[in-house]
Amino acid sequence: MEIYKGTATFAGIAIGKILFYHKNEYQIRQYLVSDIKNELNVFNSARIQVIRQLRELYEKNCTGSPAEAETFQKQARLLEADSFRRAIESVITSQKVNAAYAVTINRDELSSTFRNLEDPFIQERITHIQEISNRLIAVLGGISPKIDLGDQPVILAAENLSPTEIMEMEKEKILGVVTHLGSAVSHTSILAKSMAIPCLVGIQAREEWDGKDVIVDGYTGSLYLDPDREILMEYEMRRQADLKEREELLQLKEVEDITRDGKKIGLYANISNLDDLNSVLYYGAAGIGLFRSEFQYLGRENYPRENELFCAYKKVAETMENRLVVIRTVDLGADKQAEYLDIPDEVNPIMGNRGIRLCLDRKRMFKAQIRAIYRASAYGNLAMMYPMITSEEELDEIEKIIREIKAGLLEKEIPFKEIPVGIMVETPAAVMISRELARRVDFLSMGTNDLTQYTLAMDRQNPLLRGKYNDHHPAIIRMIQMVIASAHQENCRVCICGELAADTRLTEKFLRMGVDDLSVVPVCILPVRKAIREVDLGSL
Ligand code: PEP
Ligand code: MG
């Protein structure tokens, strides 16, 4: 037996076999084809589809960012060129392989042949070839859309997992997750937590662990590889006890979120997609305090259209009936990327063009979302909030867009409601001007994950800072206190929706500071409810 120590991101115990996820293994499948003519046709229709995609991207971006748009033009021309087409057709014909595999071979050969040439023209061309090849492979279906987890539930081990990858997995088949990179507040860990999956970060799993038995202890952050029989028995008992404790907590599903001395607190749920709705209702949350809407933009080929967003928001609004649902407008960028977004590389993406900045840069995308939210508002109790706000000027710009959208809806007689709007306070700038911001909106919601990283100047995902990243830092606690006080002076409600809201060691402190609402992943609703009900604000 070997024991490894990492950081736990969700308290729970998992026992099972490791599946080592090796990204490349899952990417391109190679197979022999008998009907070469048909495969050539398959390739050429994919090529035409990608050319069309690129032309659309060019049209969409040519006014906002002409330099980037030009890239799409160049790539479309390259795809039309005979030389590129013939190179791939020749691999298909000579090796009798599927088109996706032929595109991969061509891409990899060119990249390695020209890797050491410094001529910027050649380097640019290689980048274009890589990008168009990836687009082709995606269209050809060479990339397995889902990671094949096999028949039996497993403990998934990987160097790193992106939020998109974990989102695409069948959660019933994952008992636990172990990664080397990431942190307790990285979006991948938050997603695993919202699926109630014990997850450890900071453990470098090796390929030869594949298929071995392990225990994941999400309380201590320990991983037991090839556990001894006694340890296995002990953990099996602990796992049962854990399940029993969770079952006991279920008695709190329908009770009020109220302190002993009678103060009511709004206890809401954080969700990332529509699949989470069942657990929000199951655990009896007051509503949804944070709908991370950007996850609808990930793991796909193109922007979701307004109507698709509208249908999703309508479904959430209707499912939650009259309970409040706070939709956070998309917080894309940084660790939340999709190829079609084509966000240019940034030296410092965490400090880069993300959140509201990206939305205000890509107004077409932003307007589609806001219109969808307003249209869906007619079907339930929606509210909307904006991520990464740092100034009142951003609010000016947003308000202008909202006025325009409402006027458009009125003109077309599309029903909508006036909905509460709020701001995520997750930058030190927003903390410092929280009183001014509170004057302009209905509620503030504290995003303590980002607030901690920006206040301590520590990347929340950096594994090297894991021991130093301290979200209980007095600076963070004082900032929370400050925001609550400023907001209350302006009669504005304050919620905490970062991971700290689920930290029951701080529940009493937050309540004493006067926080109005807490929003946590569904599986943490009951432990936080229990903590709220144990607080007596009347006692010293
Ligand atoms: C936060 O920053 O605390 C937050 C709730 O938003 P996210 O974790 O999605 O960045
Ligand atoms: Mg945030």
Short mmCIF file of C-alpha atoms in Angstrom, two decimals, residues 134-505:
data_model
loop_
_atom_site.label_atom_id
_atom_site.label_comp_id
_atom_site.label_asym_id
_atom_site.label_seq_id
_atom_site.Cartn_x
_atom_site.Cartn_y
_atom_site.Cartn_z
CA ASN A 134 -8.50 20.80 -35.38
CA ARG A 135 -11.69 22.26 -36.78
CA LEU A 136 -11.82 19.55 -39.41
CA ILE A 137 -11.23 16.81 -36.85
CA ALA A 138 -14.04 18.18 -34.70
CA VAL A 139 -16.45 18.18 -37.66
CA LEU A 140 -15.34 14.72 -38.74
CA GLY A 141 -16.13 13.42 -35.30
CA GLY A 142 -12.59 12.18 -34.79
CA ILE A 143 -12.63 13.52 -31.26
CA SER A 144 -14.62 11.38 -28.96
CA PRO A 145 -17.24 13.78 -27.58
CA LYS A 146 -17.27 12.01 -24.25
CA ILE A 147 -14.49 10.36 -22.37
CA ASP A 148 -15.17 6.65 -22.37
CA LEU A 149 -15.28 5.73 -18.71
CA GLY A 150 -16.09 2.06 -19.33
CA ASP A 151 -18.92 0.07 -17.76
CA GLN A 152 -18.11 0.25 -14.08
CA PRO A 153 -17.85 3.48 -12.02
CA VAL A 154 -14.22 4.56 -11.61
CA ILE A 155 -11.93 6.93 -9.82
CA LEU A 156 -10.67 9.16 -12.55
CA ALA A 157 -7.02 10.20 -12.35
CA ALA A 158 -5.45 12.77 -14.65
CA GLU A 159 -2.71 15.34 -14.80
CA ASN A 160 -5.35 18.00 -15.22
CA LEU A 161 -8.99 18.22 -16.21
CA SER A 162 -10.65 21.22 -17.77
CA PRO A 163 -14.14 22.31 -16.71
CA THR A 164 -15.37 21.26 -20.16
CA GLU A 165 -13.94 17.76 -19.83
CA ILE A 166 -15.55 17.09 -16.49
CA MET A 167 -18.82 18.55 -17.70
CA GLU A 168 -18.93 16.11 -20.58
CA MET A 169 -18.50 13.04 -18.42
CA GLU A 170 -21.25 10.76 -17.23
CA LYS A 171 -21.26 11.64 -13.58
CA GLU A 172 -22.87 8.38 -12.47
CA LYS A 173 -19.69 6.65 -13.58
CA ILE A 174 -17.30 8.77 -11.52
CA LEU A 175 -16.72 7.79 -7.92
CA GLY A 176 -13.88 10.22 -7.33
CA VAL A 177 -11.42 12.48 -9.12
CA VAL A 178 -7.68 12.82 -8.56
CA THR A 179 -5.64 15.43 -10.43
CA HIS A 180 -2.16 16.82 -10.19
CA LEU A 181 -3.00 20.36 -11.24
CA GLY A 182 -5.93 22.51 -10.13
CA SER A 183 -6.96 23.66 -6.68
CA ALA A 184 -9.87 23.51 -4.28
CA VAL A 185 -11.43 26.57 -5.92
CA SER A 186 -10.64 25.82 -9.55
CA HIS A 187 -13.78 25.47 -11.65
CA THR A 188 -13.11 21.79 -12.24
CA SER A 189 -13.12 21.14 -8.48
CA ILE A 190 -16.25 23.24 -8.05
CA LEU A 191 -17.97 21.17 -10.73
CA ALA A 192 -16.87 17.92 -9.10
CA LYS A 193 -18.16 19.23 -5.80
CA SER A 194 -21.51 20.12 -7.28
CA MET A 195 -21.72 16.53 -8.52
CA ALA A 196 -20.94 15.43 -4.92
CA ILE A 197 -17.82 13.66 -6.13
CA PRO A 198 -14.87 13.46 -3.72
CA CYS A 199 -11.95 15.11 -5.46
CA LEU A 200 -8.26 15.43 -4.59
CA VAL A 201 -5.84 17.81 -6.25
CA GLY A 202 -2.06 17.89 -5.95
CA ILE A 203 -1.53 14.17 -6.48
CA GLN A 204 0.50 13.12 -9.47
CA ALA A 205 -1.13 9.92 -10.59
CA ARG A 206 0.89 7.67 -12.89
CA GLU A 207 -0.24 5.74 -15.89
CA GLU A 208 0.70 2.42 -14.29
CA TRP A 209 -1.91 3.07 -11.60
CA ASP A 210 -4.58 2.39 -14.21
CA GLY A 211 -6.86 -0.38 -12.97
CA LYS A 212 -5.48 -0.39 -9.40
CA ASP A 213 -7.65 -0.19 -6.27
CA VAL A 214 -7.62 3.11 -4.40
CA ILE A 215 -9.33 4.91 -1.57
CA VAL A 216 -9.94 8.65 -1.88
CA ASP A 217 -10.34 10.33 1.48
CA GLY A 218 -11.91 13.71 0.84
CA TYR A 219 -11.64 14.66 4.53
CA THR A 220 -7.88 14.41 4.92
CA GLY A 221 -6.83 14.71 1.27
CA SER A 222 -5.23 11.23 1.34
CA LEU A 223 -5.11 8.68 -1.42
CA TYR A 224 -4.40 5.03 -0.59
CA LEU A 225 -3.06 3.07 -3.54
CA ASP A 226 -3.49 -0.71 -3.30
CA PRO A 227 -4.92 -0.37 0.23
CA ASP A 228 -4.36 -3.08 2.82
CA ARG A 229 -7.32 -5.18 3.73
CA GLU A 230 -7.74 -3.60 7.19
CA ILE A 231 -7.63 -0.07 5.77
CA LEU A 232 -10.10 -1.05 3.10
CA MET A 233 -12.48 -2.44 5.71
CA GLU A 234 -12.11 0.61 7.92
CA TYR A 235 -12.83 2.93 5.00
CA GLU A 236 -15.78 0.87 3.87
CA MET A 237 -17.23 1.38 7.34
CA ARG A 238 -16.43 5.09 7.24
CA ARG A 239 -18.02 5.38 3.84
CA GLN A 240 -21.19 3.78 5.17
CA ALA A 241 -21.15 6.12 8.19
CA ASP A 242 -20.69 9.04 5.85
CA LEU A 243 -23.71 8.01 3.82
CA LYS A 244 -25.71 7.58 7.03
CA GLU A 245 -24.74 11.06 8.21
CA ARG A 246 -25.82 12.50 4.90
CA GLU A 247 -29.06 10.63 5.20
CA GLU A 248 -29.66 12.08 8.66
CA LEU A 249 -29.07 15.53 7.31
CA LEU A 250 -31.89 14.88 4.88
CA GLN A 251 -34.28 15.51 7.77
CA LEU A 252 -33.39 19.16 7.31
CA LYS A 253 -34.59 19.21 3.72
CA GLU A 254 -37.78 21.04 4.45
CA VAL A 255 -36.99 23.11 7.51
CA GLU A 256 -36.44 26.88 7.49
CA ASP A 257 -33.07 28.59 7.27
CA ILE A 258 -33.42 30.44 10.52
CA THR A 259 -31.11 31.11 13.46
CA ARG A 260 -32.10 30.10 16.98
CA ASP A 261 -33.09 33.66 17.73
CA GLY A 262 -35.31 33.86 14.67
CA LYS A 263 -33.27 35.60 11.94
CA LYS A 264 -34.15 34.26 8.49
CA ILE A 265 -31.32 33.72 6.05
CA GLY A 266 -31.73 33.06 2.33
CA LEU A 267 -29.92 29.82 1.54
CA TYR A 268 -29.56 29.41 -2.20
CA ALA A 269 -27.84 26.97 -4.55
CA ASN A 270 -25.03 27.46 -7.07
CA ILE A 271 -25.55 25.61 -10.33
CA SER A 272 -23.62 25.24 -13.56
CA ASN A 273 -26.15 23.51 -15.75
CA LEU A 274 -29.73 22.33 -15.93
CA ASP A 275 -28.84 18.87 -14.63
CA ASP A 276 -28.27 20.44 -11.22
CA LEU A 277 -31.91 21.55 -10.90
CA ASN A 278 -33.07 18.27 -9.38
CA SER A 279 -30.62 18.47 -6.52
CA VAL A 280 -31.52 22.13 -5.88
CA LEU A 281 -35.11 21.07 -5.33
CA TYR A 282 -34.14 17.88 -3.53
CA TYR A 283 -32.13 19.68 -0.87
CA GLY A 284 -34.77 22.38 -0.47
CA ALA A 285 -32.79 25.47 -1.46
CA ALA A 286 -34.63 28.80 -1.40
CA GLY A 287 -33.71 29.23 -5.05
CA ILE A 288 -30.63 29.63 -7.19
CA GLY A 289 -28.19 32.27 -6.02
CA LEU A 290 -25.64 31.72 -8.77
CA PHE A 291 -26.30 30.16 -12.15
CA ARG A 292 -22.87 30.01 -13.79
CA SER A 293 -24.37 30.49 -17.23
CA GLU A 294 -21.05 30.34 -19.09
CA PHE A 295 -21.02 26.55 -18.94
CA GLN A 296 -23.66 26.57 -21.66
CA TYR A 297 -21.06 28.14 -23.93
CA LEU A 298 -18.42 25.47 -23.34
CA GLY A 299 -17.88 22.10 -25.00
CA ARG A 300 -19.47 23.11 -28.28
CA GLU A 301 -18.62 24.39 -31.73
CA ASN A 302 -20.25 27.79 -31.77
CA TYR A 303 -22.04 30.39 -29.66
CA PRO A 304 -25.43 29.26 -28.38
CA ARG A 305 -28.16 31.20 -30.13
CA GLU A 306 -30.55 33.50 -28.29
CA ASN A 307 -33.40 31.04 -28.64
CA GLU A 308 -31.43 28.17 -27.19
CA LEU A 309 -30.52 30.33 -24.19
CA PHE A 310 -34.10 31.50 -23.83
CA CYS A 311 -35.37 27.90 -23.73
CA ALA A 312 -32.83 26.97 -21.08
CA TYR A 313 -33.60 29.99 -18.87
CA LYS A 314 -37.33 29.45 -19.31
CA LYS A 315 -36.92 25.86 -18.19
CA VAL A 316 -34.97 26.93 -15.10
CA ALA A 317 -37.51 29.66 -14.30
CA GLU A 318 -40.46 27.29 -14.69
CA THR A 319 -38.84 24.43 -12.78
CA MET A 320 -38.05 26.70 -9.87
CA GLU A 321 -41.60 28.13 -9.96
CA ASN A 322 -41.66 31.25 -7.80
CA ARG A 323 -38.25 30.70 -6.22
CA LEU A 324 -35.59 33.25 -7.14
CA VAL A 325 -33.08 32.33 -9.87
CA VAL A 326 -30.05 34.57 -10.24
CA ILE A 327 -28.47 34.15 -13.66
CA ARG A 328 -24.92 35.37 -13.78
CA THR A 329 -24.19 36.67 -17.25
CA VAL A 330 -21.38 34.77 -18.94
CA ASP A 331 -18.04 34.78 -17.18
CA LEU A 332 -15.93 33.42 -20.03
CA GLY A 333 -12.20 33.76 -20.51
CA ALA A 334 -9.38 32.78 -18.14
CA ASP A 335 -9.92 29.06 -17.44
CA LYS A 336 -13.25 28.96 -19.30
CA GLN A 337 -12.31 28.73 -22.95
CA ALA A 338 -13.80 27.23 -26.09
CA GLU A 339 -12.07 27.13 -29.42
CA TYR A 340 -14.77 29.03 -31.27
CA LEU A 341 -14.47 31.91 -28.79
CA ASP A 342 -11.04 32.42 -30.27
CA ILE A 343 -9.77 34.47 -27.39
CA PRO A 344 -6.27 35.58 -28.37
CA ASP A 345 -3.51 34.18 -26.13
CA GLU A 346 -2.88 36.35 -23.11
CA VAL A 347 0.21 36.45 -20.95
CA ASN A 348 -1.99 36.70 -17.91
CA PRO A 349 -5.48 35.40 -18.69
CA ILE A 350 -6.67 35.57 -15.08
CA MET A 351 -6.11 39.31 -15.28
CA GLY A 352 -7.20 39.39 -18.90
CA ASN A 353 -10.16 39.91 -21.11
CA ARG A 354 -12.66 37.91 -19.09
CA GLY A 355 -16.08 38.25 -17.50
CA ILE A 356 -17.89 41.49 -18.14
CA ARG A 357 -14.93 42.89 -20.10
CA LEU A 358 -15.24 40.18 -22.72
CA CYS A 359 -19.03 40.66 -22.82
CA LEU A 360 -18.69 44.38 -23.41
CA ASP A 361 -16.18 43.63 -26.15
CA ARG A 362 -18.47 41.09 -27.80
CA LYS A 363 -21.73 42.93 -27.59
CA ARG A 364 -23.53 40.67 -30.00
CA MET A 365 -22.93 37.70 -27.73
CA PHE A 366 -23.85 39.73 -24.62
CA LYS A 367 -27.02 41.18 -26.11
CA ALA A 368 -28.23 37.75 -27.17
CA GLN A 369 -27.87 36.57 -23.59
CA ILE A 370 -29.55 39.59 -22.02
CA ARG A 371 -32.46 39.36 -24.44
CA ALA A 372 -32.82 35.66 -23.64
CA ILE A 373 -32.87 36.44 -19.90
CA TYR A 374 -35.50 39.16 -20.28
CA ARG A 375 -37.64 36.98 -22.51
CA ALA A 376 -37.47 34.15 -19.94
CA SER A 377 -38.25 36.55 -17.08
CA ALA A 378 -41.93 36.32 -18.01
CA TYR A 379 -41.96 32.69 -16.86
CA GLY A 380 -40.68 32.84 -13.30
CA ASN A 381 -38.72 34.80 -10.73
CA LEU A 382 -35.45 35.68 -12.45
CA ALA A 383 -32.69 38.08 -11.48
CA MET A 384 -29.45 38.83 -13.28
CA MET A 385 -25.95 39.72 -12.12
CA TYR A 386 -22.67 40.65 -13.75
CA PRO A 387 -19.25 39.09 -13.09
CA MET A 388 -15.91 40.84 -12.60
CA ILE A 389 -17.24 44.38 -12.28
CA THR A 390 -14.58 46.95 -11.44
CA SER A 391 -16.19 50.30 -12.25
CA GLU A 392 -19.38 52.28 -12.55
CA GLU A 393 -18.57 52.94 -16.20
CA GLU A 394 -19.09 49.24 -16.91
CA LEU A 395 -22.52 49.56 -15.33
CA ASP A 396 -23.27 52.60 -17.50
CA GLU A 397 -22.52 50.55 -20.58
CA ILE A 398 -24.61 47.59 -19.39
CA GLU A 399 -27.56 49.80 -18.51
CA LYS A 400 -27.48 51.30 -21.98
CA ILE A 401 -27.64 47.82 -23.50
CA ILE A 402 -30.51 46.85 -21.21
CA ARG A 403 -32.50 49.96 -22.17
CA GLU A 404 -32.02 49.13 -25.81
CA ILE A 405 -33.08 45.51 -25.31
CA LYS A 406 -36.18 46.40 -23.33
CA ALA A 407 -37.21 48.94 -25.96
CA GLY A 408 -36.82 46.26 -28.64
CA LEU A 409 -38.94 43.78 -26.67
CA LEU A 410 -41.63 46.38 -26.02
CA GLU A 411 -41.73 47.30 -29.66
CA LYS A 412 -42.25 43.67 -30.66
CA GLU A 413 -44.69 43.15 -27.78
CA ILE A 414 -42.60 40.34 -26.33
CA PRO A 415 -43.51 39.91 -22.65
CA PHE A 416 -40.88 40.43 -19.96
CA LYS A 417 -40.67 41.50 -16.32
CA GLU A 418 -38.62 44.14 -14.55
CA ILE A 419 -36.09 41.93 -12.77
CA PRO A 420 -33.69 42.62 -9.91
CA VAL A 421 -30.11 43.19 -11.01
CA GLY A 422 -26.97 42.63 -9.02
CA ILE A 423 -23.21 42.74 -9.16
CA MET A 424 -20.63 40.15 -8.25
CA VAL A 425 -18.16 41.72 -5.86
CA GLU A 426 -15.06 39.74 -6.69
CA THR A 427 -12.39 42.36 -7.30
CA PRO A 428 -10.83 44.60 -4.67
CA ALA A 429 -11.95 47.56 -6.82
CA ALA A 430 -15.59 46.52 -6.44
CA VAL A 431 -15.09 46.19 -2.68
CA MET A 432 -13.70 49.71 -2.43
CA ILE A 433 -16.59 51.22 -4.39
CA SER A 434 -19.21 48.85 -3.03
CA ARG A 435 -21.30 51.69 -1.62
CA GLU A 436 -21.51 53.43 -5.01
CA LEU A 437 -22.26 50.12 -6.71
CA ALA A 438 -24.89 49.22 -4.11
CA ARG A 439 -26.68 52.48 -4.86
CA ARG A 440 -27.22 51.35 -8.43
CA VAL A 441 -28.38 47.76 -8.05
CA ASP A 442 -30.69 45.56 -6.02
CA PHE A 443 -28.13 43.20 -4.54
CA LEU A 444 -24.43 42.44 -4.29
CA SER A 445 -23.05 38.93 -4.37
CA MET A 446 -19.58 38.27 -3.05
CA GLY A 447 -17.45 36.02 -5.23
CA THR A 448 -14.89 35.08 -2.65
CA ASN A 449 -12.99 32.73 -4.98
CA ASP A 450 -11.86 35.47 -7.29
CA LEU A 451 -11.79 38.07 -4.54
CA THR A 452 -9.23 35.95 -2.68
CA GLN A 453 -7.04 35.46 -5.74
CA TYR A 454 -7.06 39.15 -6.65
CA THR A 455 -6.59 40.37 -3.09
CA LEU A 456 -3.74 38.01 -2.27
CA ALA A 457 -2.37 38.27 -5.83
CA MET A 458 -2.35 34.45 -5.96
CA ASP A 459 -3.74 32.50 -8.90
CA ARG A 460 -6.52 30.36 -7.44
CA GLN A 461 -5.49 27.46 -9.69
CA ASN A 462 -1.76 27.53 -9.13
CA PRO A 463 -0.79 24.25 -7.45
CA LEU A 464 2.41 25.82 -6.11
CA LEU A 465 0.39 28.25 -4.03
CA ARG A 466 -1.93 25.67 -2.60
CA GLY A 467 -0.51 25.95 0.91
CA LYS A 468 -0.43 29.73 0.79
CA TYR A 469 -3.79 30.58 -0.74
CA ASN A 470 -5.75 31.45 2.38
CA ASP A 471 -9.36 32.43 1.92
CA HIS A 472 -9.68 32.99 5.67
CA HIS A 473 -7.09 35.77 5.41
CA PRO A 474 -8.08 38.73 7.62
CA ALA A 475 -8.09 40.94 4.50
CA ILE A 476 -10.85 38.82 2.96
CA ILE A 477 -12.90 38.68 6.13
CA ARG A 478 -12.61 42.46 6.55
CA MET A 479 -13.60 43.04 2.93
CA ILE A 480 -16.73 40.95 3.38
CA GLN A 481 -17.59 42.94 6.49
CA MET A 482 -16.98 46.19 4.61
CA VAL A 483 -19.20 45.23 1.66
CA ILE A 484 -22.05 44.14 3.93
CA ALA A 485 -21.89 47.42 5.85
CA SER A 486 -21.75 49.60 2.70
CA ALA A 487 -24.53 47.72 0.97
CA HIS A 488 -26.81 47.87 3.98
CA GLN A 489 -26.36 51.64 4.14
CA GLU A 490 -27.93 51.65 0.70
CA ASN A 491 -30.65 49.10 1.57
CA CYS A 492 -29.06 46.59 -0.74
CA ARG A 493 -28.98 42.87 0.06
CA VAL A 494 -25.70 40.98 0.23
CA CYS A 495 -25.13 37.36 -0.65
CA ILE A 496 -21.92 35.34 -0.50
CA CYS A 497 -21.74 32.92 -3.43
CA GLY A 498 -18.05 31.96 -3.51
CA GLU A 499 -16.94 28.64 -2.00
CA LEU A 500 -16.45 30.34 1.37
CA ALA A 501 -20.23 30.47 1.75
CA ALA A 502 -20.19 26.68 2.25
CA ASP A 503 -17.45 26.79 4.87
CA THR A 504 -19.39 26.08 8.04
CA ARG A 505 -16.47 27.25 10.18
#
